[in-house]
Amino acid sequence: MAPRCAALPYSVCLIRRWPPTATLFLLHYICHPIPRILIGQKLDSVGIGNAKVGVGWASATMLCVVVVVAAHRKSNYRGLAEAKQCPSVCCWMLLMNTWSKYSELPFPYAKLREACQEWGCFRVMNHGVPVLLMSEMKRVARSLLDLPIETKNQNVEVTPGTAYIALGKVNSIYESLCLSDLNSPDAMQTFFSQLDVCPKHREVMETYSRATLVLVMDIANKLAKSLGLSDGSDLFKGWPCNMRMNKYSFNPETVGSCGIPMHTDGTFLTLLQDDDVVGGLEVVDSKPDSFVAVEPCPNTFFVLVGDLAVAWSNGRLSSAKHQVQCIEGRIRVSIGTFMSTPTYVAVEAPEEFVDPLNPRLYVPFTRDDYANLRRDKKMYTDEALSFLLARS
């Protein structure tokens, strides 16, 4: 039997020797039909392979947080080591209960805030986006990415940074198609026309876009409320989101090579539907300066805080440095929904985040200002924000 922890105000179950993915599916199975909360705490946990897990149990609400703590951290990210040596990621798992009749119950905002401050990333389960829709969208993405290069080149830029990224632009492995704005029916129709998307695939993309748009906005609103903003429900209304469909043409000869080099996202939030089978995503644990692997977990989303959220929060949040490595010789496909600030609205911290003890850290800037800065300085991590620091 797993040991119990009587020191906490609610009972704690610690599960031995289960792989992290199996543990998550056990939690999903338990929680899906039963509206109750699972809140993970940082515990003196027992081992699960190369990782540790602490799982807390309590009464009903909307969110689950499971803390997976890496037991061994290897590979200094300044000197790349073999991807297979990376341990499982130390991150937060958020299980969002979609039972609407329980929506009035307390939401553990402190846990969400801590995840975004400490790691800048977390995984979301039980998020309300149908599993079948996620699978269909992955098939649509793969079919579009397999189109002839002449067709994919028609996916031209609508707004800055929304064009097709062809093989060879980043490296010989990575390519990406982009739908420029999920909030804009015109942008969606433009994408469909560019690639001559069939009616069935259009329907899947429209449905998936609506679902992920609702989810990323909900997460952003809860994150704002976790930082003390009372009007978070309308704060991000109309903020643009684009969607990128990414393909990594991995093969046995590319094992050990880099699919995407280390970077932070220059947006506000990223909602990532990662490959269900082929791993390779890694995030940086900043304290020991090492990469840790994010293992595939089907039917979930991985959320990353972007640099714009760091500036907007006046430095309260952290953006996640991450990369993709080739760890096996199979094609890898992921779909990212990137929430950003409106084009002509300055990114600046709300007054609630600024006081004599916490002066304004950054000068106001637009998302295009920041994108241009990253490109001109050839700096693709949050270090680019140092050029926007406010003078004391």
mmCIF file of C-alpha atoms in Angstrom:
data_model
loop_
_atom_site.group_PDB
_atom_site.id
_atom_site.type_symbol
_atom_site.label_atom_id
_atom_site.label_comp_id
_atom_site.label_asym_id
_atom_site.label_seq_id
_atom_site.Cartn_x
_atom_site.Cartn_y
_atom_site.Cartn_z
ATOM 1 C CA MET A 1 0.000 0.000 0.000
ATOM 2 C CA ALA A 2 1.111 3.549 -0.649
ATOM 3 C CA PRO A 3 2.046 5.501 2.463
ATOM 4 C CA ARG A 4 -0.293 8.118 3.904
ATOM 5 C CA CYS A 5 0.625 11.616 5.070
ATOM 6 C CA ALA A 6 -1.375 12.664 8.125
ATOM 7 C CA ALA A 7 0.411 15.993 8.493
ATOM 8 C CA LEU A 8 -1.637 17.658 5.756
ATOM 9 C CA PRO A 9 -5.207 18.948 6.237
ATOM 10 C CA TYR A 10 -6.414 16.345 3.757
ATOM 11 C CA SER A 11 -5.319 12.815 2.924
ATOM 12 C CA VAL A 12 -2.435 12.257 0.512
ATOM 13 C CA CYS A 13 -1.858 9.317 -1.791
ATOM 14 C CA LEU A 14 1.692 8.648 -3.002
ATOM 15 C CA ILE A 15 1.901 6.137 -5.835
ATOM 16 C CA ARG A 16 4.995 3.928 -6.216
ATOM 17 C CA ARG A 17 6.749 2.866 -9.396
ATOM 18 C CA TRP A 18 4.126 4.091 -11.848
ATOM 19 C CA PRO A 19 5.322 5.924 -14.965
ATOM 20 C CA PRO A 20 4.070 9.540 -14.971
ATOM 21 C CA THR A 21 1.725 9.001 -17.932
ATOM 22 C CA ALA A 22 0.080 5.995 -16.274
ATOM 23 C CA THR A 23 -0.404 8.021 -13.105
ATOM 24 C CA LEU A 24 -2.085 10.801 -15.046
ATOM 25 C CA PHE A 25 -4.486 8.441 -16.767
ATOM 26 C CA LEU A 26 -5.342 6.911 -13.402
ATOM 27 C CA LEU A 27 -6.173 10.397 -12.149
ATOM 28 C CA HIS A 28 -8.183 11.139 -15.290
ATOM 29 C CA TYR A 29 -10.149 7.898 -14.870
ATOM 30 C CA ILE A 30 -10.836 8.622 -11.203
ATOM 31 C CA CYS A 31 -11.759 12.278 -11.645
ATOM 32 C CA HIS A 32 -13.741 12.232 -14.864
ATOM 33 C CA PRO A 33 -16.965 10.707 -13.486
ATOM 34 C CA ILE A 34 -16.562 12.111 -9.960
ATOM 35 C CA PRO A 35 -16.625 15.889 -9.398
ATOM 36 C CA ARG A 36 -13.940 16.338 -6.734
ATOM 37 C CA ILE A 37 -10.638 18.142 -6.446
ATOM 38 C CA LEU A 38 -7.137 16.748 -6.514
ATOM 39 C CA ILE A 39 -4.604 19.276 -5.326
ATOM 40 C CA GLY A 40 -0.929 18.354 -5.495
ATOM 41 C CA GLN A 41 1.411 19.685 -2.852
ATOM 42 C CA LYS A 42 5.203 19.743 -2.727
ATOM 43 C CA LEU A 43 5.746 16.657 -0.624
ATOM 44 C CA ASP A 44 8.467 14.280 0.473
ATOM 45 C CA SER A 45 7.431 11.976 -2.338
ATOM 46 C CA VAL A 46 8.268 8.412 -3.200
ATOM 47 C CA GLY A 47 10.015 7.553 -6.459
ATOM 48 C CA ILE A 48 8.411 6.827 -9.808
ATOM 49 C CA GLY A 49 11.243 5.715 -12.061
ATOM 50 C CA ASN A 50 13.503 8.735 -12.456
ATOM 51 C CA ALA A 51 10.873 11.080 -11.038
ATOM 52 C CA LYS A 52 8.822 11.613 -7.930
ATOM 53 C CA VAL A 53 5.180 12.491 -7.666
ATOM 54 C CA GLY A 54 3.019 13.944 -4.942
ATOM 55 C CA VAL A 55 -0.747 13.754 -5.308
ATOM 56 C CA GLY A 56 -3.111 15.392 -2.857
ATOM 57 C CA TRP A 57 -6.784 14.584 -2.435
ATOM 58 C CA ALA A 58 -9.538 16.858 -1.142
ATOM 59 C CA SER A 59 -13.169 17.814 -1.823
ATOM 60 C CA ALA A 60 -14.843 19.087 -4.982
ATOM 61 C CA THR A 61 -13.773 21.981 -7.218
ATOM 62 C CA MET A 62 -12.412 22.697 -10.708
ATOM 63 C CA LEU A 63 -8.694 22.033 -10.772
ATOM 64 C CA CYS A 64 -6.058 19.417 -10.098
ATOM 65 C CA VAL A 65 -2.392 20.121 -9.568
ATOM 66 C CA VAL A 66 0.099 17.266 -9.551
ATOM 67 C CA VAL A 67 3.715 18.100 -8.882
ATOM 68 C CA VAL A 68 6.153 15.829 -10.684
ATOM 69 C CA VAL A 69 9.607 16.358 -9.190
ATOM 70 C CA ALA A 70 12.640 15.234 -11.162
ATOM 71 C CA ALA A 71 14.939 13.184 -8.972
ATOM 72 C CA HIS A 72 18.030 13.590 -11.132
ATOM 73 C CA ARG A 73 18.818 16.580 -13.338
ATOM 74 C CA LYS A 74 21.395 16.178 -16.079
ATOM 75 C CA SER A 75 22.642 17.986 -19.209
ATOM 76 C CA ASN A 76 23.625 21.577 -18.601
ATOM 77 C CA TYR A 77 21.723 23.533 -21.269
ATOM 78 C CA ARG A 78 24.787 25.561 -22.184
ATOM 79 C CA GLY A 79 26.423 22.343 -23.326
ATOM 80 C CA LEU A 80 23.912 20.047 -25.030
ATOM 81 C CA ALA A 81 23.880 16.462 -23.818
ATOM 82 C CA GLU A 82 22.078 13.419 -25.167
ATOM 83 C CA ALA A 83 18.329 13.979 -25.113
ATOM 84 C CA LYS A 84 17.693 10.544 -23.649
ATOM 85 C CA GLN A 85 19.630 11.513 -20.518
ATOM 86 C CA CYS A 86 17.087 14.165 -19.580
ATOM 87 C CA PRO A 87 14.771 13.275 -16.685
ATOM 88 C CA SER A 88 11.024 13.822 -16.729
ATOM 89 C CA VAL A 89 9.935 17.423 -16.423
ATOM 90 C CA CYS A 90 9.345 18.935 -13.019
ATOM 91 C CA CYS A 91 6.117 20.814 -13.652
ATOM 92 C CA TRP A 92 2.550 21.305 -12.517
ATOM 93 C CA MET A 93 -0.375 19.305 -13.850
ATOM 94 C CA LEU A 94 -3.691 21.139 -13.882
ATOM 95 C CA LEU A 95 -6.870 19.075 -14.102
ATOM 96 C CA MET A 96 -9.689 21.414 -15.045
ATOM 97 C CA ASN A 97 -13.052 19.956 -14.122
ATOM 98 C CA THR A 98 -15.568 20.733 -16.859
ATOM 99 C CA TRP A 99 -18.641 20.031 -14.700
ATOM 100 C CA SER A 100 -20.316 23.427 -15.029
ATOM 101 C CA LYS A 101 -22.641 22.971 -12.044
ATOM 102 C CA TYR A 102 -19.557 23.060 -9.817
ATOM 103 C CA SER A 103 -18.209 26.285 -11.347
ATOM 104 C CA GLU A 104 -19.131 28.294 -8.238
ATOM 105 C CA LEU A 105 -16.732 26.293 -6.060
ATOM 106 C CA PRO A 106 -13.357 27.777 -5.091
ATOM 107 C CA PHE A 107 -10.625 27.661 -7.693
ATOM 108 C CA PRO A 108 -7.074 27.199 -6.305
ATOM 109 C CA TYR A 109 -5.602 30.301 -7.905
ATOM 110 C CA ALA A 110 -2.498 30.193 -5.720
ATOM 111 C CA LYS A 111 -1.480 26.877 -7.287
ATOM 112 C CA LEU A 112 -1.846 28.249 -10.800
ATOM 113 C CA ARG A 113 0.152 31.343 -9.872
ATOM 114 C CA GLU A 114 2.925 29.282 -8.300
ATOM 115 C CA ALA A 115 3.212 27.080 -11.392
ATOM 116 C CA CYS A 116 3.623 30.119 -13.642
ATOM 117 C CA GLN A 117 6.072 31.821 -11.309
ATOM 118 C CA GLU A 118 8.295 28.820 -10.645
ATOM 119 C CA TRP A 119 8.327 27.042 -14.010
ATOM 120 C CA GLY A 120 6.437 29.147 -16.514
ATOM 121 C CA CYS A 121 4.692 26.015 -17.785
ATOM 122 C CA PHE A 122 2.186 23.352 -16.792
ATOM 123 C CA ARG A 123 0.057 20.608 -18.339
ATOM 124 C CA VAL A 124 -3.743 20.788 -18.511
ATOM 125 C CA MET A 125 -5.985 17.723 -18.314
ATOM 126 C CA ASN A 126 -9.774 17.381 -18.429
ATOM 127 C CA HIS A 127 -9.855 20.703 -20.265
ATOM 128 C CA GLY A 128 -13.161 20.336 -22.099
ATOM 129 C CA VAL A 129 -11.758 20.000 -25.633
ATOM 130 C CA PRO A 130 -13.093 16.655 -26.933
ATOM 131 C CA VAL A 131 -10.476 13.949 -27.386
ATOM 132 C CA LEU A 132 -11.930 13.015 -30.787
ATOM 133 C CA LEU A 133 -11.643 16.628 -31.941
ATOM 134 C CA MET A 134 -7.996 16.737 -30.851
ATOM 135 C CA SER A 135 -7.279 13.544 -32.804
ATOM 136 C CA GLU A 136 -9.081 14.821 -35.899
ATOM 137 C CA MET A 137 -7.199 18.113 -35.737
ATOM 138 C CA LYS A 138 -3.880 16.265 -35.528
ATOM 139 C CA ARG A 139 -4.821 14.297 -38.669
ATOM 140 C CA VAL A 140 -5.812 17.507 -40.465
ATOM 141 C CA ALA A 141 -2.526 19.151 -39.488
ATOM 142 C CA ARG A 142 -0.532 16.180 -40.748
ATOM 143 C CA SER A 143 -2.411 16.142 -44.060
ATOM 144 C CA LEU A 144 -1.839 19.879 -44.611
ATOM 145 C CA LEU A 145 1.836 19.611 -43.705
ATOM 146 C CA ASP A 146 2.173 16.776 -46.235
ATOM 147 C CA LEU A 147 0.914 18.983 -49.089
ATOM 148 C CA PRO A 148 3.334 19.835 -51.916
ATOM 149 C CA ILE A 149 5.771 22.626 -51.129
ATOM 150 C CA GLU A 150 4.243 24.767 -53.888
ATOM 151 C CA THR A 151 0.887 24.656 -52.084
ATOM 152 C CA LYS A 152 2.323 25.316 -48.616
ATOM 153 C CA ASN A 153 4.191 28.339 -49.948
ATOM 154 C CA GLN A 154 0.777 29.928 -50.590
ATOM 155 C CA ASN A 155 0.438 30.316 -46.803
ATOM 156 C CA VAL A 156 1.859 33.832 -47.002
ATOM 157 C CA GLU A 157 2.107 36.368 -44.195
ATOM 158 C CA VAL A 158 -1.141 38.097 -43.204
ATOM 159 C CA THR A 159 0.271 39.774 -40.103
ATOM 160 C CA PRO A 160 3.975 39.786 -39.116
ATOM 161 C CA GLY A 161 5.249 36.315 -38.283
ATOM 162 C CA THR A 162 2.300 34.345 -39.659
ATOM 163 C CA ALA A 163 3.729 32.905 -42.880
ATOM 164 C CA TYR A 164 4.635 29.314 -43.676
ATOM 165 C CA ILE A 165 8.082 28.416 -42.334
ATOM 166 C CA ALA A 166 9.612 26.163 -44.967
ATOM 167 C CA LEU A 167 12.186 23.454 -44.490
ATOM 168 C CA GLY A 168 15.591 25.090 -44.500
ATOM 169 C CA LYS A 169 14.572 28.400 -42.924
ATOM 170 C CA VAL A 170 15.259 27.215 -39.363
ATOM 171 C CA ASN A 171 16.909 23.911 -40.255
ATOM 172 C CA SER A 172 16.365 20.938 -42.554
ATOM 173 C CA ILE A 173 13.973 19.265 -40.085
ATOM 174 C CA TYR A 174 11.345 21.828 -39.033
ATOM 175 C CA GLU A 175 8.467 23.394 -40.981
ATOM 176 C CA SER A 176 5.274 25.121 -39.859
ATOM 177 C CA LEU A 177 1.963 26.366 -41.283
ATOM 178 C CA CYS A 178 0.146 29.281 -39.631
ATOM 179 C CA LEU A 179 -3.472 30.396 -39.287
ATOM 180 C CA SER A 180 -2.997 34.080 -38.457
ATOM 181 C CA ASP A 181 -5.938 34.902 -36.134
ATOM 182 C CA LEU A 182 -8.462 32.513 -34.597
ATOM 183 C CA ASN A 183 -10.661 35.488 -33.653
ATOM 184 C CA SER A 184 -11.030 36.530 -37.300
ATOM 185 C CA PRO A 185 -13.376 34.649 -39.673
ATOM 186 C CA ASP A 186 -11.676 36.464 -42.564
ATOM 187 C CA ALA A 187 -8.250 35.200 -41.486
ATOM 188 C CA MET A 188 -9.594 31.672 -41.303
ATOM 189 C CA GLN A 189 -11.142 31.875 -44.761
ATOM 190 C CA THR A 190 -7.886 33.295 -46.118
ATOM 191 C CA PHE A 191 -5.998 30.283 -44.768
ATOM 192 C CA PHE A 192 -8.545 27.877 -46.245
ATOM 193 C CA SER A 193 -8.254 29.567 -49.635
ATOM 194 C CA GLN A 194 -4.457 29.618 -49.544
ATOM 195 C CA LEU A 195 -4.226 25.849 -49.059
ATOM 196 C CA ASP A 196 -7.508 24.855 -50.751
ATOM 197 C CA VAL A 197 -8.654 23.122 -47.561
ATOM 198 C CA CYS A 198 -11.509 20.662 -48.119
ATOM 199 C CA PRO A 199 -14.898 21.275 -46.406
ATOM 200 C CA LYS A 200 -14.477 18.471 -43.846
ATOM 201 C CA HIS A 201 -11.066 19.737 -42.773
ATOM 202 C CA ARG A 202 -12.416 23.288 -42.618
ATOM 203 C CA GLU A 203 -15.120 22.170 -40.220
ATOM 204 C CA VAL A 204 -12.594 20.419 -37.974
ATOM 205 C CA MET A 205 -10.301 23.452 -37.929
ATOM 206 C CA GLU A 206 -13.148 25.858 -37.162
ATOM 207 C CA THR A 207 -14.425 23.701 -34.296
ATOM 208 C CA TYR A 208 -10.950 23.129 -32.864
ATOM 209 C CA SER A 209 -10.096 26.829 -33.131
ATOM 210 C CA ARG A 210 -13.213 27.832 -31.204
ATOM 211 C CA ALA A 211 -12.524 25.263 -28.486
ATOM 212 C CA THR A 212 -8.870 26.159 -27.979
ATOM 213 C CA LEU A 213 -9.638 29.875 -28.099
ATOM 214 C CA VAL A 214 -12.115 29.465 -25.240
ATOM 215 C CA LEU A 215 -9.613 27.375 -23.278
ATOM 216 C CA VAL A 216 -6.621 29.693 -23.627
ATOM 217 C CA MET A 217 -8.764 32.717 -22.725
ATOM 218 C CA ASP A 218 -10.086 30.905 -19.662
ATOM 219 C CA ILE A 219 -6.560 30.063 -18.541
ATOM 220 C CA ALA A 220 -5.429 33.665 -19.095
ATOM 221 C CA ASN A 221 -8.375 35.021 -17.110
ATOM 222 C CA LYS A 222 -7.708 32.656 -14.217
ATOM 223 C CA LEU A 223 -4.031 33.556 -14.300
ATOM 224 C CA ALA A 224 -4.906 37.269 -14.098
ATOM 225 C CA LYS A 225 -7.208 36.620 -11.167
ATOM 226 C CA SER A 226 -4.498 34.564 -9.461
ATOM 227 C CA LEU A 227 -2.339 37.709 -9.546
ATOM 228 C CA GLY A 228 -5.050 39.767 -7.876
ATOM 229 C CA LEU A 229 -6.922 41.342 -10.802
ATOM 230 C CA SER A 230 -10.622 41.273 -9.996
ATOM 231 C CA ASP A 231 -11.800 42.052 -13.550
ATOM 232 C CA GLY A 232 -9.868 39.244 -15.211
ATOM 233 C CA SER A 233 -12.919 37.864 -17.020
ATOM 234 C CA ASP A 234 -12.939 40.698 -19.594
ATOM 235 C CA LEU A 235 -9.275 41.627 -19.538
ATOM 236 C CA PHE A 236 -8.243 39.601 -22.598
ATOM 237 C CA LYS A 237 -11.407 39.900 -24.665
ATOM 238 C CA GLY A 238 -10.530 40.158 -28.351
ATOM 239 C CA TRP A 239 -6.833 39.431 -27.898
ATOM 240 C CA PRO A 240 -5.535 37.729 -31.054
ATOM 241 C CA CYS A 241 -4.461 34.096 -31.169
ATOM 242 C CA ASN A 242 -2.737 32.382 -34.049
ATOM 243 C CA MET A 243 -2.323 28.664 -34.582
ATOM 244 C CA ARG A 244 0.803 26.945 -35.861
ATOM 245 C CA MET A 245 0.927 23.384 -37.132
ATOM 246 C CA ASN A 246 4.478 22.107 -36.742
ATOM 247 C CA LYS A 247 6.170 19.155 -38.402
ATOM 248 C CA TYR A 248 9.582 17.757 -37.506
ATOM 249 C CA SER A 249 10.825 15.421 -40.232
ATOM 250 C CA PHE A 250 12.831 13.250 -37.886
ATOM 251 C CA ASN A 251 14.468 10.066 -39.181
ATOM 252 C CA PRO A 252 17.091 7.650 -37.828
ATOM 253 C CA GLU A 253 19.891 9.862 -39.179
ATOM 254 C CA THR A 254 18.651 12.958 -37.295
ATOM 255 C CA VAL A 255 18.547 11.359 -33.820
ATOM 256 C CA GLY A 256 20.467 13.589 -31.425
ATOM 257 C CA SER A 257 20.032 16.713 -33.547
ATOM 258 C CA CYS A 258 18.022 19.826 -32.714
ATOM 259 C CA GLY A 259 14.502 20.304 -34.073
ATOM 260 C CA ILE A 260 14.049 23.804 -32.630
ATOM 261 C CA PRO A 261 16.813 25.545 -30.650
ATOM 262 C CA MET A 262 16.260 26.874 -27.147
ATOM 263 C CA HIS A 263 13.935 29.880 -26.980
ATOM 264 C CA THR A 264 11.092 31.453 -25.076
ATOM 265 C CA ASP A 265 7.829 32.306 -26.811
ATOM 266 C CA GLY A 266 7.593 35.997 -27.665
ATOM 267 C CA THR A 267 3.834 35.905 -27.092
ATOM 268 C CA PHE A 268 1.611 35.949 -23.981
ATOM 269 C CA LEU A 269 0.517 32.316 -23.556
ATOM 270 C CA THR A 270 1.019 29.175 -25.625
ATOM 271 C CA LEU A 271 -1.448 26.281 -25.600
ATOM 272 C CA LEU A 272 0.404 23.319 -27.105
ATOM 273 C CA GLN A 273 -1.113 20.048 -28.280
ATOM 274 C CA ASP A 274 2.100 18.091 -28.468
ATOM 275 C CA ASP A 275 2.777 14.845 -30.304
ATOM 276 C CA ASP A 276 1.059 11.982 -28.467
ATOM 277 C CA VAL A 277 3.841 9.487 -29.154
ATOM 278 C CA VAL A 278 7.102 11.111 -30.234
ATOM 279 C CA GLY A 279 8.801 13.065 -27.455
ATOM 280 C CA GLY A 280 11.566 15.620 -27.690
ATOM 281 C CA LEU A 281 10.147 18.726 -25.994
ATOM 282 C CA GLU A 282 12.439 19.910 -23.201
ATOM 283 C CA VAL A 283 12.193 22.838 -20.785
ATOM 284 C CA VAL A 284 14.915 24.490 -18.741
ATOM 285 C CA ASP A 285 14.999 24.179 -14.987
ATOM 286 C CA SER A 286 16.665 27.522 -14.285
ATOM 287 C CA LYS A 287 18.014 26.672 -10.835
ATOM 288 C CA PRO A 288 20.479 23.967 -11.899
ATOM 289 C CA ASP A 289 20.558 25.309 -15.493
ATOM 290 C CA SER A 290 19.552 22.000 -17.038
ATOM 291 C CA PHE A 291 17.078 20.646 -19.548
ATOM 292 C CA VAL A 292 14.330 18.324 -18.397
ATOM 293 C CA ALA A 293 12.198 16.307 -20.820
ATOM 294 C CA VAL A 294 8.447 16.800 -21.219
ATOM 295 C CA GLU A 295 7.154 13.304 -21.868
ATOM 296 C CA PRO A 296 4.203 12.799 -24.258
ATOM 297 C CA CYS A 297 0.834 12.677 -22.511
ATOM 298 C CA PRO A 298 -2.089 12.091 -24.916
ATOM 299 C CA ASN A 299 -5.270 14.159 -24.711
ATOM 300 C CA THR A 300 -3.658 16.979 -22.722
ATOM 301 C CA PHE A 301 -2.346 20.451 -23.467
ATOM 302 C CA PHE A 302 0.994 21.867 -22.363
ATOM 303 C CA VAL A 303 0.843 25.577 -21.490
ATOM 304 C CA LEU A 304 3.860 27.886 -21.632
ATOM 305 C CA VAL A 305 4.078 31.444 -20.331
ATOM 306 C CA GLY A 306 5.523 33.858 -22.915
ATOM 307 C CA ASP A 307 7.722 36.932 -22.633
ATOM 308 C CA LEU A 308 4.816 39.369 -23.062
ATOM 309 C CA ALA A 309 3.219 37.914 -19.929
ATOM 310 C CA VAL A 310 6.471 38.473 -18.023
ATOM 311 C CA ALA A 311 6.442 42.180 -18.909
ATOM 312 C CA TRP A 312 2.685 42.510 -18.386
ATOM 313 C CA SER A 313 2.965 40.948 -14.906
ATOM 314 C CA ASN A 314 5.819 43.321 -13.965
ATOM 315 C CA GLY A 315 8.140 40.359 -13.595
ATOM 316 C CA ARG A 316 5.834 38.275 -11.404
ATOM 317 C CA LEU A 317 5.657 35.470 -13.980
ATOM 318 C CA SER A 318 8.433 33.485 -15.653
ATOM 319 C CA SER A 319 8.584 32.455 -19.294
ATOM 320 C CA ALA A 320 9.727 28.916 -20.017
ATOM 321 C CA LYS A 321 12.907 28.343 -21.997
ATOM 322 C CA HIS A 322 12.323 25.269 -24.141
ATOM 323 C CA GLN A 323 13.565 23.399 -27.199
ATOM 324 C CA VAL A 324 12.757 20.314 -29.275
ATOM 325 C CA GLN A 325 15.338 17.550 -29.712
ATOM 326 C CA CYS A 326 15.198 14.519 -31.991
ATOM 327 C CA ILE A 327 15.178 11.517 -29.686
ATOM 328 C CA GLU A 328 13.731 8.995 -32.144
ATOM 329 C CA GLY A 329 13.590 8.683 -35.910
ATOM 330 C CA ARG A 330 9.881 9.303 -36.496
ATOM 331 C CA ILE A 331 7.969 12.312 -37.784
ATOM 332 C CA ARG A 332 6.740 14.553 -34.975
ATOM 333 C CA VAL A 333 3.678 16.838 -35.268
ATOM 334 C CA SER A 334 2.431 19.436 -32.784
ATOM 335 C CA ILE A 335 -0.186 22.210 -32.822
ATOM 336 C CA GLY A 336 0.318 25.455 -30.922
ATOM 337 C CA THR A 337 -2.233 28.167 -30.151
ATOM 338 C CA PHE A 338 -0.348 31.396 -29.411
ATOM 339 C CA MET A 339 -2.188 34.142 -27.539
ATOM 340 C CA SER A 340 -0.717 37.609 -27.986
ATOM 341 C CA THR A 341 -1.511 41.226 -27.227
ATOM 342 C CA PRO A 342 -3.393 43.382 -29.752
ATOM 343 C CA THR A 343 -1.097 44.900 -32.380
ATOM 344 C CA TYR A 344 -1.430 48.558 -31.413
ATOM 345 C CA VAL A 345 -1.900 48.143 -27.659
ATOM 346 C CA ALA A 346 1.135 48.748 -25.468
ATOM 347 C CA VAL A 347 2.327 45.918 -23.258
ATOM 348 C CA GLU A 348 2.582 47.365 -19.767
ATOM 349 C CA ALA A 349 1.855 46.250 -16.234
ATOM 350 C CA PRO A 350 -1.554 47.178 -14.791
ATOM 351 C CA GLU A 351 -1.474 49.714 -11.970
ATOM 352 C CA GLU A 352 -2.306 46.933 -9.507
ATOM 353 C CA PHE A 353 1.132 45.417 -10.152
ATOM 354 C CA VAL A 354 3.054 48.655 -9.527
ATOM 355 C CA ASP A 355 3.777 50.267 -6.155
ATOM 356 C CA PRO A 356 6.750 51.838 -4.325
ATOM 357 C CA LEU A 357 8.089 48.403 -3.417
ATOM 358 C CA ASN A 358 7.494 47.056 -6.930
ATOM 359 C CA PRO A 359 8.302 49.834 -9.410
ATOM 360 C CA ARG A 360 7.554 49.423 -13.087
ATOM 361 C CA LEU A 361 10.208 47.110 -14.562
ATOM 362 C CA TYR A 362 9.675 47.666 -18.287
ATOM 363 C CA VAL A 363 8.881 50.592 -20.540
ATOM 364 C CA PRO A 364 5.651 50.209 -22.553
ATOM 365 C CA PHE A 365 6.139 48.481 -25.911
ATOM 366 C CA THR A 366 4.047 46.721 -28.544
ATOM 367 C CA ARG A 367 4.264 43.084 -29.545
ATOM 368 C CA ASP A 368 5.711 44.098 -32.923
ATOM 369 C CA ASP A 369 8.344 46.220 -31.159
ATOM 370 C CA TYR A 370 9.381 43.152 -29.207
ATOM 371 C CA ALA A 371 9.334 40.812 -32.203
ATOM 372 C CA ASN A 372 11.555 43.238 -34.115
ATOM 373 C CA LEU A 373 13.894 43.568 -31.131
ATOM 374 C CA ARG A 374 14.319 39.805 -30.850
ATOM 375 C CA ARG A 375 15.004 39.529 -34.559
ATOM 376 C CA ASP A 376 17.421 42.468 -34.743
ATOM 377 C CA LYS A 377 19.379 41.384 -31.658
ATOM 378 C CA LYS A 378 19.167 37.720 -32.655
ATOM 379 C CA MET A 379 18.019 37.016 -29.105
ATOM 380 C CA TYR A 380 15.209 34.483 -28.896
ATOM 381 C CA THR A 381 14.813 34.132 -25.129
ATOM 382 C CA ASP A 382 13.480 36.413 -22.397
ATOM 383 C CA GLU A 383 16.939 37.986 -22.184
ATOM 384 C CA ALA A 384 15.704 40.333 -24.913
ATOM 385 C CA LEU A 385 13.471 41.969 -22.288
ATOM 386 C CA SER A 386 16.600 43.434 -20.692
ATOM 387 C CA PHE A 387 16.667 46.017 -23.506
ATOM 388 C CA LEU A 388 13.243 47.265 -22.385
ATOM 389 C CA LEU A 389 13.977 47.770 -18.699
ATOM 390 C CA ALA A 390 12.683 51.028 -17.245
ATOM 391 C CA ARG A 391 15.317 53.369 -15.898
ATOM 392 C CA SER A 392 15.125 53.884 -12.155
#
